[in-house]
Tab-separated table of C-alpha atoms in Angstrom:
chain	number	residue	atom	x	y	z
A	474	MET	CA	83.474	-86.102	-47.431
A	475	LYS	CA	82.589	-83.657	-44.585
A	476	ARG	CA	81.854	-79.720	-45.433
A	477	ILE	CA	81.502	-77.702	-42.571
A	478	LEU	CA	80.821	-74.401	-42.265
A	479	TYR	CA	81.870	-72.477	-38.778
A	480	ASP	CA	78.454	-69.968	-38.385
A	481	LEU	CA	78.099	-66.558	-36.120
A	482	ALA	CA	75.598	-67.693	-33.884
A	483	ALA	CA	73.949	-65.471	-31.021
A	484	ALA	CA	72.722	-66.941	-27.798
A	485	ASP	CA	70.310	-68.821	-29.503
A	486	PRO	CA	72.442	-71.359	-31.489
A	487	ALA	CA	69.748	-71.383	-34.188
A	488	LEU	CA	70.041	-67.309	-34.632
A	489	ARG	CA	72.811	-67.079	-37.465
A	490	PHE	CA	73.198	-63.494	-37.958
A	491	SER	CA	76.638	-62.771	-39.978
A	492	PRO	CA	75.794	-61.076	-43.233
A	493	TYR	CA	79.286	-62.753	-44.512
A	494	CYS	CA	78.033	-66.471	-43.496
A	495	TRP	CA	74.571	-65.732	-44.845
A	496	ARG	CA	76.485	-65.175	-48.489
A	497	ILE	CA	78.257	-68.293	-48.180
A	498	LYS	CA	75.051	-70.600	-47.103
A	499	LEU	CA	73.450	-69.315	-50.181
A	500	ALA	CA	76.378	-69.998	-52.140
A	501	LEU	CA	76.804	-73.374	-51.120
A	502	ALA	CA	73.347	-73.913	-51.916
A	503	HIS	CA	73.526	-72.459	-54.999
A	504	LYS	CA	76.316	-75.165	-56.091
A	505	ASN	CA	74.144	-77.477	-54.955
A	506	LEU	CA	76.781	-78.784	-51.957
A	507	PRO	CA	75.507	-80.575	-48.584
A	508	PHE	CA	76.887	-78.697	-45.688
A	509	GLU	CA	77.068	-78.612	-42.059
A	510	THR	CA	77.271	-75.370	-39.836
A	511	ILE	CA	78.688	-75.356	-36.384
A	512	PRO	CA	77.456	-72.469	-34.514
A	513	TRP	CA	80.304	-70.096	-33.458
A	514	ARG	CA	80.458	-67.213	-30.768
A	515	PHE	CA	82.758	-64.005	-31.154
A	516	THR	CA	84.794	-65.209	-28.289
A	517	GLU	CA	85.073	-68.916	-29.185
A	518	LYS	CA	88.779	-68.322	-30.502
A	519	ASP	CA	90.129	-71.761	-29.423
A	520	LYS	CA	86.888	-73.672	-31.850
A	521	LEU	CA	88.955	-71.997	-34.955
A	522	ALA	CA	92.313	-72.001	-33.604
A	523	PHE	CA	92.763	-75.232	-36.097
A	524	SER	CA	92.338	-72.633	-39.143
A	525	GLY	CA	94.788	-69.853	-38.090
A	526	GLN	CA	91.646	-67.974	-38.164
A	527	THR	CA	89.776	-65.560	-35.216
A	528	LYS	CA	86.148	-64.632	-37.874
A	529	VAL	CA	83.979	-66.703	-39.359
A	530	PRO	CA	83.484	-67.600	-42.071
A	531	VAL	CA	85.562	-70.279	-42.015
A	532	LEU	CA	84.929	-73.378	-44.302
A	533	VAL	CA	86.240	-77.042	-43.995
A	534	ASP	CA	85.779	-78.663	-47.442
A	535	GLY	CA	87.260	-81.838	-46.557
A	536	GLU	CA	90.882	-81.461	-46.378
A	537	THR	CA	90.492	-77.589	-47.371
A	538	ILE	CA	90.424	-74.948	-44.968
A	539	ILE	CA	89.405	-71.605	-46.684
A	540	HIS	CA	88.467	-68.279	-44.892
A	541	ASP	CA	86.822	-64.837	-45.780
A	542	SER	CA	83.914	-64.927	-47.700
A	543	GLN	CA	85.067	-63.579	-51.251
A	544	ALA	CA	87.852	-66.022	-50.787
A	545	ILE	CA	85.265	-68.803	-50.124
A	546	ALA	CA	82.744	-68.044	-52.945
A	547	GLU	CA	85.758	-67.812	-55.169
A	548	TYR	CA	87.150	-71.496	-53.960
A	549	LEU	CA	83.770	-72.860	-54.476
A	550	GLU	CA	83.488	-71.447	-58.253
A	551	ILE	CA	86.609	-72.909	-59.214
A	552	THR	CA	86.255	-76.215	-57.092
A	553	TYR	CA	82.933	-76.794	-58.484
A	554	ALA	CA	83.147	-75.574	-61.703
A	555	ASN	CA	80.670	-78.122	-63.167
A	556	GLN	CA	77.538	-76.574	-61.076
A	557	THR	CA	76.050	-73.962	-61.576
A	558	SER	CA	77.878	-70.652	-61.808
A	559	LEU	CA	78.139	-68.045	-58.965
A	560	PHE	CA	79.181	-65.205	-60.675
A	561	GLY	CA	77.984	-66.048	-64.593
A	562	ASP	CA	80.355	-64.466	-67.501
A	563	ALA	CA	83.027	-61.874	-66.687
A	564	ALA	CA	81.068	-59.362	-66.990
A	565	SER	CA	78.500	-60.235	-64.704
A	566	ARG	CA	81.539	-61.095	-62.124
A	567	ALA	CA	82.966	-57.310	-62.717
A	568	LEU	CA	79.422	-55.939	-62.418
A	569	THR	CA	78.922	-57.887	-58.728
A	570	TYR	CA	81.953	-56.584	-57.523
A	571	PHE	CA	80.380	-53.335	-57.459
A	572	ILE	CA	77.365	-54.701	-55.824
A	573	LYS	CA	79.734	-56.080	-53.018
A	574	GLN	CA	81.411	-52.474	-52.738
A	575	TRP	CA	78.030	-50.919	-52.913
A	576	THR	CA	76.689	-53.842	-50.017
A	577	GLU	CA	79.843	-52.867	-47.856
A	578	LEU	CA	80.427	-49.606	-48.140
A	579	THR	CA	76.646	-48.140	-48.582
A	580	LEU	CA	74.467	-50.514	-47.369
A	581	HIS	CA	76.320	-52.222	-44.439
A	582	PRO	CA	77.111	-48.717	-42.453
A	583	VAL	CA	73.386	-47.693	-42.167
A	584	ILE	CA	72.273	-51.029	-41.235
A	585	VAL	CA	75.056	-51.668	-38.345
A	586	LYS	CA	73.202	-47.921	-36.890
A	587	ILE	CA	69.991	-49.842	-37.013
A	588	VAL	CA	70.771	-53.354	-35.533
A	589	LEU	CA	73.447	-52.894	-33.451
A	590	PRO	CA	71.772	-51.948	-30.155
A	591	ASP	CA	69.453	-54.678	-30.693
A	592	ILE	CA	72.056	-57.339	-31.645
A	593	TYR	CA	73.826	-56.655	-28.290
A	594	PRO	CA	71.100	-57.724	-26.084
A	595	GLN	CA	70.544	-61.014	-28.240
A	596	ILE	CA	74.438	-62.158	-28.256
A	597	ASP	CA	75.666	-64.901	-25.701
A	598	GLN	CA	76.876	-63.338	-22.371
A	599	ASN	CA	80.097	-64.194	-22.987
A	600	ASP	CA	80.540	-62.287	-26.142
A	601	GLN	CA	78.826	-59.013	-24.614
A	602	PRO	CA	81.912	-57.483	-23.122
A	603	TYR	CA	84.105	-58.131	-26.118
A	604	PHE	CA	81.142	-56.892	-28.622
A	605	ARG	CA	80.495	-53.879	-26.172
A	606	GLN	CA	84.168	-52.533	-26.202
A	607	SER	CA	84.979	-53.167	-29.877
A	608	ARG	CA	82.003	-51.852	-31.318
A	609	GLU	CA	82.274	-48.743	-28.898
A	610	ALA	CA	85.569	-48.435	-29.876
A	611	VAL	CA	84.631	-48.079	-33.654
A	612	PHE	CA	82.088	-46.230	-33.437
A	613	GLY	CA	83.198	-43.620	-30.719
A	614	LYS	CA	79.841	-43.845	-28.617
A	615	THR	CA	77.607	-46.220	-26.118
A	616	ILE	CA	75.660	-48.916	-27.511
A	617	GLU	CA	72.841	-47.168	-25.195
A	618	MET	CA	73.602	-43.546	-27.447
A	619	MET	CA	73.349	-45.962	-30.461
A	620	ALA	CA	70.115	-47.209	-29.296
A	621	ALA	CA	68.903	-43.395	-28.622
A	622	GLU	CA	69.827	-42.711	-32.469
A	623	ARG	CA	68.736	-45.843	-34.509
A	624	ASP	CA	65.413	-44.450	-35.613
A	625	SER	CA	67.021	-41.698	-36.997
A	626	HIS	CA	68.853	-43.762	-39.288
A	627	LEU	CA	65.060	-45.320	-40.666
A	628	PRO	CA	65.104	-42.731	-43.714
A	629	ALA	CA	68.524	-43.023	-44.896
A	630	PHE	CA	68.294	-46.873	-44.694
A	631	ASP	CA	64.753	-46.431	-47.243
A	632	SER	CA	66.678	-44.220	-49.546
A	633	ILE	CA	69.477	-46.618	-49.976
A	634	LEU	CA	67.274	-49.381	-50.883
A	635	ALA	CA	64.963	-47.613	-53.239
A	636	PRO	CA	67.542	-48.929	-56.047
A	637	ILE	CA	67.172	-52.516	-55.080
A	638	ARG	CA	63.255	-52.178	-54.736
A	639	ARG	CA	62.779	-50.361	-58.104
A	640	THR	CA	65.409	-53.501	-59.584
A	641	LEU	CA	62.922	-56.001	-58.154
A	642	ALA	CA	59.920	-54.348	-59.118
A	643	ALA	CA	61.275	-55.329	-62.535
A	644	GLN	CA	63.091	-58.882	-62.564
A	645	SER	CA	62.581	-61.666	-60.065
A	646	PHE	CA	66.079	-61.359	-58.745
A	647	ILE	CA	68.880	-58.762	-58.930
A	648	ALA	CA	70.489	-61.515	-61.462
A	649	GLY	CA	67.522	-61.486	-63.435
A	650	ASN	CA	65.521	-64.657	-64.083
A	651	ALA	CA	67.815	-66.961	-61.747
A	652	PRO	CA	69.895	-65.627	-58.202
A	653	SER	CA	73.571	-65.139	-58.429
A	654	TYR	CA	76.018	-64.218	-56.007
A	655	ALA	CA	75.286	-60.736	-56.493
A	656	ASP	CA	71.795	-61.497	-54.797
A	657	HIS	CA	73.458	-63.798	-52.026
A	658	ILE	CA	75.600	-60.628	-50.866
A	659	VAL	CA	72.550	-58.377	-50.455
A	660	PHE	CA	70.776	-61.272	-48.998
A	661	GLY	CA	73.199	-61.638	-46.424
A	662	ALA	CA	73.368	-57.651	-45.327
A	663	LEU	CA	69.621	-57.807	-45.366
A	664	GLN	CA	68.978	-60.975	-43.911
A	665	TRP	CA	71.051	-59.554	-40.792
A	666	ALA	CA	68.474	-56.715	-40.560
A	667	ARG	CA	65.427	-58.150	-40.495
A	668	LEU	CA	66.909	-61.299	-38.247
A	669	MET	CA	68.461	-58.670	-35.410
A	670	SER	CA	66.568	-55.555	-35.552
A	671	ARG	CA	63.306	-55.358	-33.405
A	672	LEU	CA	61.988	-53.346	-35.708
A	673	THR	CA	59.707	-54.640	-38.507
A	674	LEU	CA	62.018	-53.642	-41.385
A	675	PHE	CA	60.373	-55.350	-44.197
A	676	ASP	CA	56.714	-55.680	-44.517
A	677	ASP	CA	54.519	-58.851	-46.190
A	678	GLN	CA	54.296	-57.181	-49.134
A	679	ASP	CA	57.445	-55.455	-49.557
A	680	ALA	CA	59.501	-56.470	-53.066
A	681	ILE	CA	62.323	-57.132	-50.336
A	682	THR	CA	60.569	-59.709	-48.141
A	683	LEU	CA	59.054	-61.406	-51.343
A	684	TRP	CA	62.382	-61.496	-53.335
A	685	MET	CA	64.034	-62.864	-49.832
A	686	ALA	CA	61.518	-65.614	-49.770
A	687	ALA	CA	61.848	-66.391	-53.270
A	688	LEU	CA	65.608	-66.345	-52.905
A	689	LEU	CA	65.510	-69.055	-49.935
A	690	ASN	CA	62.865	-70.931	-51.520
A	691	THR	CA	64.794	-71.576	-54.720
A	692	TYR	CA	67.368	-73.092	-52.667
A	693	GLY	CA	64.871	-74.768	-50.398
A	694	LEU	CA	66.231	-73.159	-47.636
A	695	SER	CA	63.910	-71.726	-44.530
A	696	GLN	CA	64.189	-69.054	-41.960
B	552	MET	CA	72.104	-43.358	-93.480
B	553	LYS	CA	72.111	-40.407	-91.523
B	554	ARG	CA	71.875	-41.074	-87.964
B	555	ILE	CA	71.244	-37.730	-85.516
B	556	LEU	CA	71.224	-37.372	-82.096
B	557	TYR	CA	69.481	-34.488	-80.475
B	558	ASP	CA	71.949	-33.601	-77.333
B	559	LEU	CA	71.071	-31.001	-74.642
B	560	ALA	CA	73.117	-28.262	-74.826
B	561	ALA	CA	74.197	-25.330	-72.693
B	562	ALA	CA	74.498	-21.767	-73.921
B	563	ASP	CA	77.868	-22.716	-75.573
B	564	PRO	CA	76.787	-25.142	-77.947
B	565	ALA	CA	79.543	-27.351	-77.758
B	566	LEU	CA	79.095	-27.800	-73.866
B	567	ARG	CA	76.781	-30.864	-73.746
B	568	PHE	CA	75.608	-31.735	-70.317
B	569	SER	CA	72.509	-34.195	-70.216
B	570	PRO	CA	73.593	-37.685	-68.368
B	571	TYR	CA	70.791	-39.226	-70.416
B	572	CYS	CA	72.652	-38.038	-73.758
B	573	TRP	CA	76.015	-38.852	-72.663
B	574	ARG	CA	74.874	-42.698	-72.494
B	575	ILE	CA	73.917	-42.663	-75.999
B	576	LYS	CA	76.628	-41.490	-77.415
B	577	LEU	CA	78.740	-43.723	-75.561
B	578	ALA	CA	76.431	-46.585	-76.545
B	579	LEU	CA	76.558	-45.368	-80.270
B	580	ALA	CA	80.271	-44.981	-80.045
B	581	HIS	CA	80.453	-48.706	-77.906
B	582	LYS	CA	78.518	-50.224	-81.195
B	583	ASN	CA	80.700	-48.344	-83.821
B	584	LEU	CA	77.953	-46.095	-85.102
B	585	PRO	CA	78.917	-42.801	-86.858
B	586	PHE	CA	76.374	-40.167	-85.612
B	587	GLU	CA	75.985	-36.096	-85.608
B	588	THR	CA	74.825	-34.392	-82.992
B	589	ILE	CA	72.052	-31.450	-82.961
B	590	PRO	CA	72.716	-29.102	-79.890
B	591	TRP	CA	69.007	-28.788	-78.472
B	592	ARG	CA	68.021	-26.841	-75.493
B	593	PHE	CA	65.408	-27.187	-73.234
B	594	THR	CA	62.691	-24.575	-74.625
B	595	GLU	CA	63.679	-25.651	-78.223
B	596	LYS	CA	59.968	-27.517	-78.122
B	597	ASP	CA	59.798	-27.271	-81.989
B	598	LYS	CA	62.992	-28.470	-82.989
B	599	LEU	CA	61.542	-32.169	-81.290
B	600	ALA	CA	57.663	-31.815	-82.733
B	601	PHE	CA	58.672	-34.209	-85.474
B	602	SER	CA	59.263	-36.577	-82.773
B	603	GLY	CA	56.681	-35.769	-80.914
B	604	GLN	CA	58.994	-35.582	-78.002
B	605	THR	CA	59.616	-32.667	-75.676
B	606	LYS	CA	63.164	-33.747	-74.203
B	607	VAL	CA	66.432	-35.402	-75.534
B	608	PRO	CA	67.588	-37.643	-76.126
B	609	VAL	CA	66.019	-38.318	-79.352
B	610	LEU	CA	67.892	-40.352	-81.897
B	611	VAL	CA	66.889	-40.185	-85.772
B	612	ASP	CA	68.117	-43.616	-87.055
B	613	GLY	CA	67.828	-43.577	-90.968
B	614	GLU	CA	63.621	-43.813	-90.899
B	615	THR	CA	63.517	-44.426	-87.333
B	616	ILE	CA	62.855	-41.941	-84.770
B	617	ILE	CA	63.340	-43.196	-81.263
B	618	HIS	CA	63.393	-41.292	-77.686
B	619	ASP	CA	63.763	-42.133	-73.939
B	620	SER	CA	67.447	-43.287	-73.467
B	621	GLN	CA	67.158	-46.746	-72.321
B	622	ALA	CA	64.648	-47.489	-75.193
B	623	ILE	CA	67.484	-45.975	-77.458
B	624	ALA	CA	69.979	-48.395	-75.755
B	625	GLU	CA	67.578	-51.170	-76.175
B	626	TYR	CA	66.759	-50.586	-79.749
B	627	LEU	CA	70.498	-50.097	-80.502
B	628	GLU	CA	71.319	-53.727	-78.859
B	629	ILE	CA	68.763	-55.307	-81.367
B	630	THR	CA	68.998	-53.652	-84.521
B	631	TYR	CA	72.795	-53.761	-84.449
B	632	ALA	CA	72.850	-57.247	-82.350
B	633	ASN	CA	75.957	-58.409	-84.622
B	634	GLN	CA	78.197	-55.293	-82.966
B	635	THR	CA	79.624	-55.312	-79.610
B	636	SER	CA	76.665	-56.017	-76.992
B	637	LEU	CA	75.990	-53.339	-74.892
B	638	PHE	CA	74.599	-55.056	-72.212
B	639	GLY	CA	76.477	-58.678	-72.111
B	640	ASP	CA	74.398	-62.012	-71.115
B	641	ALA	CA	71.221	-62.233	-69.403
B	642	ALA	CA	72.604	-61.657	-66.070
B	643	SER	CA	74.808	-58.777	-66.829
B	644	ARG	CA	71.717	-57.163	-68.284
B	645	ALA	CA	69.925	-57.743	-64.922
B	646	LEU	CA	73.183	-56.360	-62.947
B	647	THR	CA	73.166	-53.397	-65.493
B	648	TYR	CA	69.593	-52.424	-64.581
B	649	PHE	CA	70.571	-52.505	-60.784
B	650	ILE	CA	73.395	-50.046	-61.723
B	651	LYS	CA	70.600	-47.938	-63.507
B	652	GLN	CA	68.377	-47.697	-60.691
B	653	TRP	CA	71.372	-46.707	-58.158
B	654	THR	CA	72.532	-44.114	-60.471
B	655	GLU	CA	69.147	-42.814	-60.905
B	656	LEU	CA	67.948	-43.037	-57.546
B	657	THR	CA	71.232	-42.194	-55.371
B	658	LEU	CA	73.763	-40.755	-57.703
B	659	HIS	CA	71.712	-38.405	-59.324
B	660	PRO	CA	69.859	-36.861	-56.466
B	661	VAL	CA	73.454	-35.720	-54.944
B	662	ILE	CA	74.865	-34.532	-57.922
B	663	VAL	CA	71.966	-32.279	-59.082
B	664	LYS	CA	72.136	-30.868	-55.578
B	665	ILE	CA	75.785	-29.669	-55.846
B	666	VAL	CA	75.693	-28.817	-59.694
B	667	LEU	CA	72.342	-27.159	-60.355
B	668	PRO	CA	72.868	-23.785	-58.941
B	669	ASP	CA	75.989	-23.993	-61.689
B	670	ILE	CA	74.015	-25.060	-64.397
B	671	TYR	CA	71.852	-22.188	-64.269
B	672	PRO	CA	74.299	-19.520	-64.977
B	673	GLN	CA	75.901	-21.673	-67.846
B	674	ILE	CA	72.525	-22.243	-69.900
B	675	ASP	CA	70.877	-20.546	-72.767
B	676	GLN	CA	69.160	-17.165	-71.537
B	677	ASN	CA	66.299	-18.294	-73.293
B	678	ASP	CA	66.360	-21.282	-71.265
B	679	GLN	CA	66.949	-19.523	-67.947
B	680	PRO	CA	63.265	-18.639	-67.001
B	681	TYR	CA	61.909	-22.007	-67.716
B	682	PHE	CA	64.822	-23.944	-65.507
B	683	ARG	CA	64.389	-21.528	-63.065
B	684	GLN	CA	60.490	-22.388	-62.009
B	685	SER	CA	60.862	-25.503	-62.996
B	686	ARG	CA	63.341	-26.566	-60.490
B	687	GLU	CA	62.461	-24.289	-57.979
B	688	ALA	CA	59.110	-26.052	-58.004
B	689	VAL	CA	60.926	-29.409	-57.435
B	690	PHE	CA	63.056	-28.583	-54.876
B	691	GLY	CA	61.191	-26.061	-52.904
B	692	LYS	CA	63.603	-23.518	-52.702
B	693	THR	CA	65.379	-20.828	-54.899
B	694	ILE	CA	68.336	-21.554	-56.843
B	695	GLU	CA	70.289	-18.775	-54.981
B	696	MET	CA	69.047	-21.113	-51.639
B	697	MET	CA	70.631	-24.512	-53.246
B	698	ALA	CA	73.404	-22.503	-53.822
B	699	ALA	CA	74.075	-21.566	-50.265
B	700	GLU	CA	73.528	-25.126	-49.776
B	701	ARG	CA	75.647	-26.572	-51.997
B	702	ASP	CA	79.011	-27.953	-50.608
B	703	SER	CA	77.199	-29.168	-47.329
B	704	HIS	CA	76.305	-32.030	-50.049
B	705	LEU	CA	80.234	-32.881	-50.993
B	706	PRO	CA	80.766	-35.443	-48.325
B	707	ALA	CA	77.241	-37.239	-49.412
B	708	PHE	CA	78.927	-37.397	-52.849
B	709	ASP	CA	82.399	-38.810	-51.476
B	710	SER	CA	80.416	-41.240	-49.734
B	711	ILE	CA	77.931	-42.250	-52.354
B	712	LEU	CA	80.877	-42.966	-54.720
B	713	ALA	CA	83.026	-44.839	-52.576
B	714	PRO	CA	81.725	-48.197	-53.924
B	715	ILE	CA	82.913	-47.094	-57.376
B	716	ARG	CA	86.220	-45.818	-56.358
B	717	ARG	CA	86.534	-49.119	-54.568
B	718	THR	CA	85.812	-51.193	-57.903
B	719	LEU	CA	87.801	-48.942	-59.882
B	720	ALA	CA	90.547	-50.029	-58.193
B	721	ALA	CA	90.119	-53.555	-58.793
B	722	GLN	CA	89.490	-53.315	-62.446
B	723	SER	CA	89.610	-50.958	-65.774
B	724	PHE	CA	86.176	-50.727	-65.971
B	725	ILE	CA	82.884	-51.156	-64.083
B	726	ALA	CA	82.032	-54.148	-66.297
B	727	GLY	CA	85.720	-55.633	-65.979
B	728	ASN	CA	88.198	-55.472	-68.739
B	729	ALA	CA	86.152	-53.661	-71.307
B	730	PRO	CA	83.591	-50.943	-70.594
B	731	SER	CA	79.432	-51.959	-71.380
B	732	TYR	CA	76.486	-49.552	-70.636
B	733	ALA	CA	76.694	-49.819	-66.946
B	734	ASP	CA	79.748	-48.075	-67.427
B	735	HIS	CA	77.988	-45.649	-69.847
B	736	ILE	CA	75.268	-44.687	-67.166
B	737	VAL	CA	77.896	-43.936	-64.556
B	738	PHE	CA	80.026	-42.231	-66.808
B	739	GLY	CA	77.020	-40.000	-67.618
B	740	ALA	CA	75.831	-38.969	-64.416
B	741	LEU	CA	79.569	-38.076	-63.483
B	742	GLN	CA	80.272	-36.145	-67.114
B	743	TRP	CA	77.112	-33.895	-66.252
B	744	ALA	CA	78.578	-33.177	-62.804
B	745	ARG	CA	82.263	-32.793	-63.901
B	746	LEU	CA	81.078	-30.293	-66.659
B	747	MET	CA	79.063	-28.312	-65.215
B	748	SER	CA	80.304	-27.971	-61.691
B	749	ARG	CA	82.553	-25.252	-60.652
B	750	LEU	CA	84.453	-26.911	-58.117
B	751	THR	CA	86.715	-29.500	-59.072
B	752	LEU	CA	85.122	-32.798	-58.221
B	753	PHE	CA	87.582	-35.314	-59.252
B	754	ASP	CA	91.407	-34.391	-58.954
B	755	ASP	CA	93.918	-35.342	-61.980
B	756	GLN	CA	95.004	-38.746	-60.277
B	757	ASP	CA	91.145	-39.614	-58.708
B	758	ALA	CA	90.793	-42.943	-59.906
B	759	ILE	CA	87.015	-41.790	-61.310
B	760	THR	CA	89.305	-39.504	-63.858
B	761	LEU	CA	91.319	-42.061	-64.683
B	762	TRP	CA	88.406	-44.229	-65.612
B	763	MET	CA	86.606	-41.333	-67.501
B	764	ALA	CA	89.637	-40.643	-69.662
B	765	ALA	CA	90.116	-44.453	-70.519
B	766	LEU	CA	86.292	-44.914	-71.456
B	767	LEU	CA	86.731	-41.497	-73.843
B	768	ASN	CA	89.675	-42.881	-75.013
B	769	THR	CA	88.238	-46.560	-75.722
B	770	TYR	CA	86.046	-45.121	-78.130
B	771	GLY	CA	88.237	-42.454	-79.456
B	772	LEU	CA	86.128	-39.782	-78.003
B	773	SER	CA	87.524	-36.342	-76.430
B	774	GLN	CA	86.381	-33.703	-73.420
């Protein structure tokens, strides 16, 4: 059976930067499910037409087509119930939901202010007009204005990450001795930041760097 | 057996405002353990001398004297292992540790900027000189300066709470269908804010108000 993930790519097809796609790549690895990825660009709507979607992640799992990272994670948890759980028990799943909300409502908004100006030049030329227009409409300023303000957001980024760093000083993963989907969610955000920023956001000895490496290593992944 | 919690009080001995003491009151209720509280003021060091401590919470559990909210919670979990767990399984416990760090490093720092000027006039006169001196040293500004800046911190408070409100839109408690110590930790912070602020921080229909009421109601507590 073929298992294919449509995965957001930059101009360099090896540069995969979607935080939501990273969640699913880690979730698939956590469930020990082999998969292939197809690089996808923002404007390649035709490539996703078969699914009825206009955004990734889209997972094709044999005969099943499923989209939206949360729906995909829940599908994997149910469909591959005999494999290691992504969420743990009911309380862990609920606490993971808070971490998802924190990631999307607190962490993502500061990351986007730091990395968006660095994403623009790295995406495919065909994507750039769409990206510029849609993001400038959302933020009410040009990419160049965002670039000029970029460094002013670094202190907030550090403050927001303080609870993660403090947690990782006491335990190997956010979910304890072994990673769970809570780790995947936060990793997705920080991988997006790390891959696309021209700044060195995390130095070699940063607890975040070590945790990200350990997480990838758990699943035998690189990058 | 007597079980006594030393509990931070304002000038009004019924006004108990320590976020850390609230954690323990909820944890004791969660474990279904009857207890009495003794109101304690910041400068009543003599009252705690028996314990070797200078701060609350201090719990006297029969022959055992224990201090520090995290240590007390862990003591209760082990000592009363047959009662409902505070933390759940190992993954839940690890995720709860992140929520503790988030509460202390992200939520508390904005709450203190909003409520500190309102705490000062409500504490016992004997506590006021100590409180002014220690807090003004920490924040590098007078209480009156903090009062003047208070309202400027309200937007950040709302932003920080967005993940909590979004979580509570989908589930009854932070830990899911039933509360756990993760709920107690966040409740402690918001109860401190709500009891001491002269502003109405949460209106009647706010998801936070409803959750706080439901949490107290679960344990048959009021306030």
